[in-house]
Coordinates of C-alpha atoms in Angstrom, one line a residue:
X1 CA 32.7 -14.4 -33.5
X2 CA 33.6 -13.7 -29.8
X3 CA 31.3 -11.5 -27.6
X4 CA 33.0 -8.2 -28.5
X5 CA 32.7 -9.0 -32.2
X6 CA 29.0 -9.8 -31.6
X7 CA 28.4 -6.4 -30.1
X8 CA 30.1 -4.7 -33.0
X9 CA 28.1 -6.8 -35.5
X10 CA 24.8 -5.8 -33.8
X11 CA 25.8 -2.2 -33.6
X12 CA 26.3 -2.2 -37.3
X13 CA 23.0 -3.9 -37.9
X14 CA 21.2 -1.3 -35.7
X15 CA 21.9 1.2 -38.5
X16 CA 19.2 -0.6 -40.4
X17 CA 16.6 0.7 -37.9
X18 CA 13.3 -1.0 -37.3
X19 CA 11.4 -2.7 -40.1
X20 CA 8.0 -3.9 -39.2
X21 CA 7.0 -7.2 -40.9
X22 CA 7.5 -11.0 -40.6
X23 CA 8.9 -12.1 -43.9
X24 CA 12.6 -11.8 -43.0
X25 CA 12.3 -13.3 -39.5
X26 CA 10.3 -16.2 -40.8
X27 CA 12.9 -16.9 -43.5
X28 CA 15.7 -16.6 -41.0
X29 CA 14.1 -19.0 -38.6
X30 CA 13.3 -21.5 -41.4
X31 CA 17.0 -21.6 -42.2
X32 CA 17.8 -22.2 -38.5
X33 CA 15.4 -25.2 -38.6
X34 CA 12.6 -23.3 -36.8
X35 CA 13.8 -23.2 -33.2
X36 CA 10.7 -21.2 -32.2
X37 CA 8.8 -24.5 -32.4
X38 CA 11.0 -26.3 -29.9
X39 CA 9.1 -25.5 -26.7
X40 CA 5.7 -24.1 -25.6
X41 CA 5.6 -20.4 -25.2
X42 CA 3.9 -17.6 -23.2
X43 CA 3.8 -14.6 -25.6
X44 CA 2.9 -11.2 -24.1
X45 CA 2.1 -7.8 -25.8
X46 CA 1.0 -4.6 -24.2
X47 CA 2.1 -1.1 -23.4
X48 CA 3.0 -1.2 -19.7
X49 CA 3.6 -4.1 -17.3
X50 CA 4.9 -6.8 -19.7
X51 CA 8.1 -7.1 -17.7
X52 CA 6.4 -7.3 -14.3
X53 CA 3.8 -9.9 -15.4
X54 CA 6.5 -12.1 -16.9
X55 CA 8.7 -11.7 -13.9
X56 CA 6.0 -13.2 -11.7
X57 CA 5.5 -16.0 -14.2
X58 CA 9.2 -16.6 -14.6
X59 CA 9.9 -16.7 -10.8
X60 CA 7.1 -19.2 -10.3
X61 CA 8.0 -21.5 -13.2
X62 CA 11.6 -21.6 -11.9
X63 CA 10.4 -22.5 -8.4
X64 CA 8.4 -25.3 -9.9
X65 CA 11.6 -26.8 -11.3
X66 CA 11.2 -25.8 -15.0
X67 CA 14.0 -24.7 -17.3
X68 CA 12.7 -21.3 -18.3
X69 CA 14.0 -19.1 -21.2
X70 CA 13.0 -15.5 -21.3
X71 CA 13.5 -12.8 -23.9
X72 CA 13.1 -9.2 -23.1
X73 CA 13.7 -5.7 -24.5
X74 CA 14.7 -3.1 -23.7
X75 CA 17.1 -3.9 -20.9
X76 CA 18.2 -1.6 -18.1
X77 CA 21.5 -3.1 -16.9
X78 CA 23.3 -5.0 -19.6
X79 CA 23.0 -6.2 -23.1
X80 CA 23.1 -9.9 -21.9
X81 CA 20.0 -9.3 -20.0
X82 CA 17.9 -9.8 -23.1
X83 CA 18.3 -13.5 -22.9
X84 CA 17.7 -15.3 -19.6
X85 CA 17.8 -18.9 -18.5
X86 CA 16.2 -19.5 -15.1
X87 CA 16.6 -15.7 -14.3
X88 CA 20.3 -15.7 -15.1
X89 CA 21.6 -13.6 -18.0
X90 CA 23.0 -15.4 -21.0
X91 CA 26.8 -15.8 -20.8
X92 CA 29.0 -13.9 -23.3
X93 CA 30.0 -17.3 -24.7
X94 CA 26.4 -18.5 -25.3
X95 CA 25.5 -15.2 -26.9
X96 CA 28.5 -15.5 -29.2
X97 CA 27.5 -19.0 -30.2
X98 CA 23.9 -17.9 -30.9
X99 CA 24.6 -14.7 -32.8
X100 CA 27.3 -16.5 -34.8
X101 CA 24.9 -19.2 -35.8
X102 CA 22.3 -16.6 -36.8
X103 CA 24.9 -14.5 -38.7
X104 CA 25.8 -17.5 -40.9
X105 CA 22.2 -17.7 -42.1
X106 CA 21.9 -13.9 -42.4
X107 CA 24.9 -13.9 -44.7
X108 CA 23.3 -16.7 -46.7
X109 CA 20.1 -14.8 -47.0
X110 CA 21.8 -11.7 -48.2
X111 CA 23.7 -13.8 -50.8
X112 CA 20.4 -15.2 -52.0
X113 CA 19.0 -11.7 -52.6
X114 CA 17.1 -11.1 -49.4
X115 CA 17.3 -7.9 -47.4
X116 CA 19.4 -8.1 -44.2
X117 CA 17.4 -8.9 -41.1
X118 CA 17.5 -6.0 -38.6
X119 CA 19.3 -6.1 -35.2
X120 CA 16.1 -6.9 -33.4
X121 CA 15.2 -9.7 -35.8
X122 CA 18.7 -11.2 -35.4
X123 CA 18.4 -10.9 -31.6
X124 CA 14.9 -12.5 -31.7
X125 CA 16.2 -15.4 -33.8
X126 CA 19.1 -15.8 -31.3
X127 CA 16.6 -16.0 -28.5
X128 CA 14.8 -19.0 -30.0
X129 CA 18.2 -20.6 -30.9
X130 CA 19.3 -20.2 -27.3
X131 CA 16.1 -21.6 -25.9
X132 CA 16.5 -24.7 -28.0
X133 CA 20.2 -24.9 -27.1
X134 CA 19.4 -24.7 -23.4
X135 CA 16.6 -27.3 -23.8
X136 CA 14.1 -25.0 -22.2
X137 CA 10.7 -26.4 -21.0
X138 CA 9.0 -23.1 -21.7
X139 CA 9.8 -19.8 -23.5
X140 CA 8.6 -16.4 -22.2
X141 CA 8.6 -14.0 -25.1
X142 CA 7.9 -10.3 -24.8
X143 CA 6.9 -8.2 -27.9
X144 CA 9.3 -5.4 -28.7
X145 CA 6.7 -3.1 -30.1
X146 CA 3.1 -3.7 -31.1
X147 CA 2.3 -7.3 -31.9
X148 CA 1.0 -8.1 -35.3
X149 CA 4.2 -7.1 -37.1
X150 CA 6.6 -7.6 -34.3
X151 CA 9.5 -10.0 -35.0
X152 CA 8.5 -12.1 -32.0
X153 CA 5.1 -12.9 -33.7
X154 CA 6.2 -16.1 -35.3
X155 CA 4.9 -18.6 -32.7
X156 CA 2.0 -20.4 -34.4
X157 CA 1.0 -23.2 -32.0
X158 CA 1.4 -24.3 -28.4
X159 CA 1.3 -20.7 -27.0
X160 CA -0.6 -18.9 -24.3
X161 CA -1.3 -15.3 -25.4
X162 CA -1.1 -12.5 -22.8
X163 CA -2.0 -8.8 -23.0
X164 CA -0.6 -6.4 -20.4
X165 CA -2.1 -2.9 -19.9
X166 CA -2.7 -1.2 -23.2
X167 CA -2.5 2.6 -23.6
X168 CA -1.3 5.3 -25.9
X169 CA 2.4 4.9 -27.0
X170 CA 4.4 4.6 -30.2
X171 CA 1.5 6.2 -32.0
X172 CA 3.6 7.0 -35.1
X173 CA 3.9 3.2 -35.7
X174 CA 0.9 1.6 -34.0
X175 CA -1.9 4.1 -34.6
X176 CA -3.5 7.2 -33.1
X177 CA -6.3 5.7 -31.2
X178 CA -6.7 3.0 -28.5
X179 CA -8.7 0.9 -30.9
X180 CA -5.9 0.9 -33.5
X181 CA -3.2 0.2 -31.0
X182 CA -5.3 -2.6 -29.4
X183 CA -5.8 -4.2 -32.8
X184 CA -2.0 -4.2 -33.4
X185 CA -1.4 -5.8 -30.0
X186 CA -4.1 -8.5 -30.7
X187 CA -2.1 -9.5 -33.8
X188 CA -0.3 -12.0 -31.6
X189 CA -3.5 -13.9 -30.9
X190 CA -4.2 -16.8 -33.2
X191 CA -7.6 -18.4 -34.0
X192 CA -8.9 -20.9 -31.6
X193 CA -6.3 -20.0 -28.9
X194 CA -6.4 -18.8 -25.3
X195 CA -5.8 -15.2 -24.2
X196 CA -5.2 -13.9 -20.7
X197 CA -5.6 -10.1 -20.3
X198 CA -4.9 -7.5 -17.8
X199 CA -8.1 -5.6 -16.6
X200 CA -8.3 -3.1 -19.5
X201 CA -10.3 0.1 -19.9
X202 CA -13.7 -0.3 -21.6
X203 CA -12.5 0.8 -25.0
X204 CA -9.7 -1.7 -25.1
X205 CA -11.8 -4.5 -23.6
X206 CA -14.5 -4.0 -26.2
X207 CA -11.9 -4.5 -29.0
X208 CA -10.6 -7.6 -27.3
X209 CA -14.0 -9.2 -27.0
X210 CA -15.0 -8.4 -30.5
X211 CA -11.7 -9.8 -31.9
X212 CA -12.0 -12.9 -29.7
X213 CA -15.6 -13.6 -30.8
X214 CA -14.5 -13.4 -34.5
X215 CA -11.5 -15.7 -34.0
X216 CA -12.9 -18.2 -31.5
X217 CA -10.5 -17.1 -28.8
X218 CA -11.1 -18.1 -25.1
X219 CA -10.5 -15.0 -23.0
X220 CA -9.5 -15.0 -19.3
X221 CA -9.9 -11.5 -17.9
X222 CA -8.0 -10.5 -14.7
X223 CA -11.1 -9.5 -12.7
X224 CA -10.9 -6.5 -10.2
X225 CA -14.3 -7.7 -8.8
X226 CA -12.5 -10.8 -7.5
X227 CA -9.8 -8.7 -5.8
X228 CA -9.7 -7.6 -2.1
X229 CA -6.6 -5.5 -1.2
X230 CA -5.9 -6.4 2.5
X231 CA -2.7 -4.3 3.0
X232 CA -0.6 -2.1 0.8
X233 CA 2.5 0.0 1.1
X234 CA 5.1 1.5 -1.2
X235 CA 7.2 -1.7 -1.0
X236 CA 4.7 -4.6 -0.7
X237 CA 1.0 -5.7 -0.8
X238 CA -1.2 -8.4 0.6
X239 CA -4.4 -9.2 -1.3
X240 CA -7.0 -11.9 -1.9
X241 CA -7.8 -12.8 -5.5
X242 CA -10.4 -15.3 -6.6
X243 CA -10.7 -16.5 -3.0
X244 CA -6.9 -17.1 -2.4
X245 CA -4.5 -15.0 -0.4
X246 CA -1.2 -13.6 -1.9
X247 CA 1.6 -11.4 -1.0
X248 CA 4.0 -9.5 -3.3
X249 CA 7.2 -7.6 -2.5
X250 CA 6.8 -4.8 -4.9
X251 CA 5.1 -1.4 -4.5
X252 CA 2.6 0.4 -6.7
X253 CA -1.1 -0.5 -6.9
X254 CA -0.6 -1.4 -10.6
X255 CA 1.7 -4.2 -9.5
X256 CA -1.3 -5.9 -7.8
X257 CA -3.1 -5.8 -11.1
X258 CA 0.0 -7.2 -12.9
X259 CA 0.1 -9.9 -10.2
X260 CA -3.6 -10.8 -10.8
X261 CA -2.8 -11.2 -14.5
X262 CA 0.2 -13.4 -13.8
X263 CA -1.9 -15.5 -11.4
X264 CA -4.4 -16.2 -14.2
X265 CA -1.5 -17.1 -16.5
X266 CA -0.1 -19.5 -13.9
X267 CA -3.5 -21.1 -13.2
X268 CA -3.5 -22.1 -16.8
X269 CA -0.4 -24.1 -16.0
X270 CA -1.7 -25.3 -12.6
X271 CA -0.7 -28.9 -13.1
X272 CA 2.9 -27.8 -13.3
X273 CA 3.1 -24.8 -10.9
X274 CA -0.1 -24.7 -8.9
X275 CA 1.7 -25.3 -5.6
X276 CA 4.3 -22.7 -6.2
X277 CA 2.3 -19.6 -7.1
X278 CA 2.1 -18.1 -3.7
X279 CA 5.9 -18.3 -3.1
X280 CA 6.7 -17.3 -6.6
X281 CA 4.7 -14.1 -6.3
X282 CA 6.2 -13.3 -2.9
X283 CA 9.8 -13.5 -4.0
X284 CA 9.5 -11.8 -7.4
X285 CA 11.6 -8.7 -7.9
X286 CA 11.6 -6.6 -11.1
X287 CA 14.0 -3.6 -10.9
X288 CA 13.0 -0.2 -12.2
X289 CA 9.3 -0.5 -11.4
X290 CA 8.7 1.6 -8.2
X291 CA 11.9 0.1 -6.9
X292 CA 13.4 1.3 -3.6
X293 CA 17.0 2.1 -4.4
X294 CA 17.9 4.0 -1.2
X295 CA 16.2 4.3 2.2
X296 CA 17.7 7.3 4.0
X297 CA 16.5 9.5 2.3
X298 CA 14.0 7.3 0.4
X299 CA 14.7 7.0 -3.3
X300 CA 12.2 5.4 -5.7
X301 CA 13.3 4.5 -9.2
X302 CA 10.5 4.0 -11.7
X303 CA 10.7 3.4 -15.4
X304 CA 7.6 5.4 -16.2
X305 CA 8.1 6.7 -19.8
X306 CA 4.6 7.2 -21.3
X307 CA 1.3 8.8 -20.3
X308 CA -0.3 5.8 -18.7
X309 CA 2.8 4.9 -16.7
X310 CA 3.1 8.5 -15.5
X311 CA -0.5 8.4 -14.3
X312 CA 0.1 5.1 -12.4
X313 CA 3.2 6.6 -10.8
X314 CA 1.2 9.7 -9.8
X315 CA -1.5 7.6 -8.3
X316 CA 1.0 5.6 -6.2
X317 CA 2.8 8.7 -5.0
X318 CA -0.5 10.3 -4.0
X319 CA -1.5 7.2 -2.1
X320 CA 1.7 6.5 -0.3
X321 CA 3.0 10.1 0.2
X322 CA -0.2 12.1 0.3
X323 CA 0.3 15.9 0.0
X324 CA 4.1 15.5 0.2
X325 CA 6.4 17.4 -2.2
X326 CA 8.9 15.2 -3.9
X327 CA 12.4 15.9 -5.5
X328 CA 12.7 14.4 -9.0
X329 CA 15.6 13.3 -11.1
X330 CA 14.2 13.1 -14.6
X331 CA 15.2 12.6 -18.2
X332 CA 13.0 11.9 -21.2
X333 CA 13.1 11.1 -24.9
X334 CA 12.3 13.9 -27.3
X335 CA 9.8 11.8 -29.2
X336 CA 7.7 11.1 -26.1
X337 CA 4.8 13.3 -24.9
X338 CA 6.8 14.8 -22.0
X339 CA 4.6 17.8 -21.8
X340 CA 1.9 15.4 -20.5
X341 CA 4.4 14.0 -18.1
X342 CA 5.0 17.5 -16.7
X343 CA 1.2 18.1 -16.4
X344 CA 0.7 14.9 -14.6
X345 CA 3.7 15.0 -12.2
X346 CA 4.4 18.7 -11.6
X347 CA 1.8 19.1 -8.8
X348 CA 3.9 16.7 -6.7
X349 CA 7.2 18.3 -7.5
X350 CA 9.3 20.2 -4.9
X351 CA 12.2 20.4 -7.3
X352 CA 13.5 18.6 -10.4
X353 CA 17.0 17.9 -11.5
X354 CA 17.0 17.2 -15.2
X355 CA 19.4 14.8 -16.9
X356 CA 19.9 13.2 -20.4
X357 CA 21.0 9.7 -21.4
X358 CA 23.5 9.1 -24.2
X359 CA 20.7 7.8 -26.4
X360 CA 20.3 10.0 -29.5
X361 CA 16.6 10.3 -28.8
X362 CA 17.2 12.0 -25.5
X363 CA 15.8 15.5 -24.9
X364 CA 18.6 17.8 -23.7
X365 CA 18.5 18.3 -20.0
X366 CA 18.3 22.1 -20.2
X367 CA 15.4 22.0 -22.6
X368 CA 13.5 19.8 -20.2
X369 CA 14.4 22.2 -17.4
X370 CA 12.9 25.1 -19.4
X371 CA 9.7 23.2 -19.9
X372 CA 9.4 22.5 -16.2
X373 CA 10.1 26.1 -15.2
X374 CA 7.3 27.2 -17.6
X375 CA 5.0 24.9 -15.6
X376 CA 6.1 26.6 -12.4
X377 CA 8.5 23.9 -11.2
X378 CA 11.9 24.8 -9.7
X379 CA 14.2 22.9 -12.1
X380 CA 18.0 22.6 -12.5
X381 CA 19.8 21.1 -15.4
X382 CA 22.5 18.7 -14.1
X383 CA 22.9 16.5 -17.3
X384 CA 24.6 13.5 -15.8
X385 CA 22.5 11.0 -13.9
X386 CA 25.2 10.1 -11.4
X387 CA 26.0 13.7 -10.6
X388 CA 22.3 14.4 -10.2
X389 CA 22.0 11.5 -7.7
X390 CA 24.9 12.8 -5.7
X391 CA 23.6 16.3 -5.7
X392 CA 20.1 15.3 -4.7
X393 CA 21.4 13.1 -1.9
X394 CA 23.7 15.8 -0.6
X395 CA 20.9 18.4 -0.4
X396 CA 18.2 16.0 1.0
X397 CA 16.8 16.1 4.4
X398 CA 16.0 12.7 6.1
X399 CA 12.3 13.1 5.3
X400 CA 12.9 14.0 1.6
X401 CA 11.4 11.6 -1.0
X402 CA 13.3 11.4 -4.3
X403 CA 11.9 9.8 -7.5
X404 CA 14.0 9.0 -10.5
X405 CA 12.0 8.5 -13.7
X406 CA 11.5 9.3 -17.4
X407 CA 13.2 6.5 -19.4
X408 CA 14.5 3.0 -18.7
X409 CA 18.0 4.2 -19.7
X410 CA 17.9 6.8 -17.0
X411 CA 16.5 4.5 -14.4
X412 CA 19.0 1.7 -15.3
X413 CA 21.9 4.1 -14.9
X414 CA 20.6 5.2 -11.5
X415 CA 20.0 1.7 -10.3
X416 CA 23.5 0.6 -11.2
X417 CA 24.9 3.6 -9.4
X418 CA 22.9 2.9 -6.3
X419 CA 24.0 -0.7 -6.4
X420 CA 27.6 0.3 -6.4
X421 CA 27.0 2.6 -3.4
X422 CA 25.9 -0.5 -1.4
X423 CA 29.2 -2.4 -1.9

């Protein structure tokens, strides 16, 4: 298959939906000669912050001279972004090679009476195939959803486990309480292994500690008591953690906590990357997380798409733009708790332009506008993200602050549009 045929093949497999479980992916990887065993891995689960933590780790590993493979989902710019080698997207040719190799084994599985692997299982197998093909020194693997039954949960040995911030999301699949969701995330953590965790709330941390005691897991907790924030703005921060000074080039207080977690991950590999941690953190970028897309007027693009992320966004806006009213461009998925988003963010809103992505899960823009108006917010349905950006910029004063948020698909479209403006 060529790259176009690969995209058509994956689109067809997406009709199978999501199937939680590991039997199919394990069988598929067995037929591919278990490429997941080729290199050591850092495996991360969590609700928010997985991408940012892994971005800090990836940048530092690359600076240390390692060949680094990284698998992420969802993406915000391009399908190829799922698979990265030393921060570069996989080429169309490499993706075609990998998916073709996987497809051959999928066809054999079906012929042998197995159910077809899903699109995500095929893409996950392709990630491990590519990392072996690229001869990676380390694999950075992000769970798609949950942990215990996620297709990425096939790494049995030579793995460092990481938990990003855990909060309520995907309740229909993962459970209706923090305890249930945490247990699903902890499913990636094997007996007698090591776990690095973000500084979780007490309810989550209690579950982590109980699980770790039962399974003889060594836990390294990113410790807020070891943190001193020296300087902070909407685009950077300087802080001292465990007695050492660091700088990051991303805004949002939550990014400091993500950086702390990444530091504890990197300290685990101190023999390889210890001298590169400071510069790795300083030069890390991760688009769509409190990203500055435009400066006059100031436009911030943030992928906040669940309750905890909306709370973190609100905290950052209150800190950096105290008592200022903000213009929003917003689109949401209908299956998210967007009423909570409105409750959290509406006190900061001057006006909101509502949009909708092409995803079938998207809430119609006019319906979101109606909800906002019921909450007392001046809202106008624009529909298209690019039109909303143009309209907001045309009607902005120099001191206006604009925030684009709601889903990664919305923020990705906005970032691509702003990038084109700059060239």
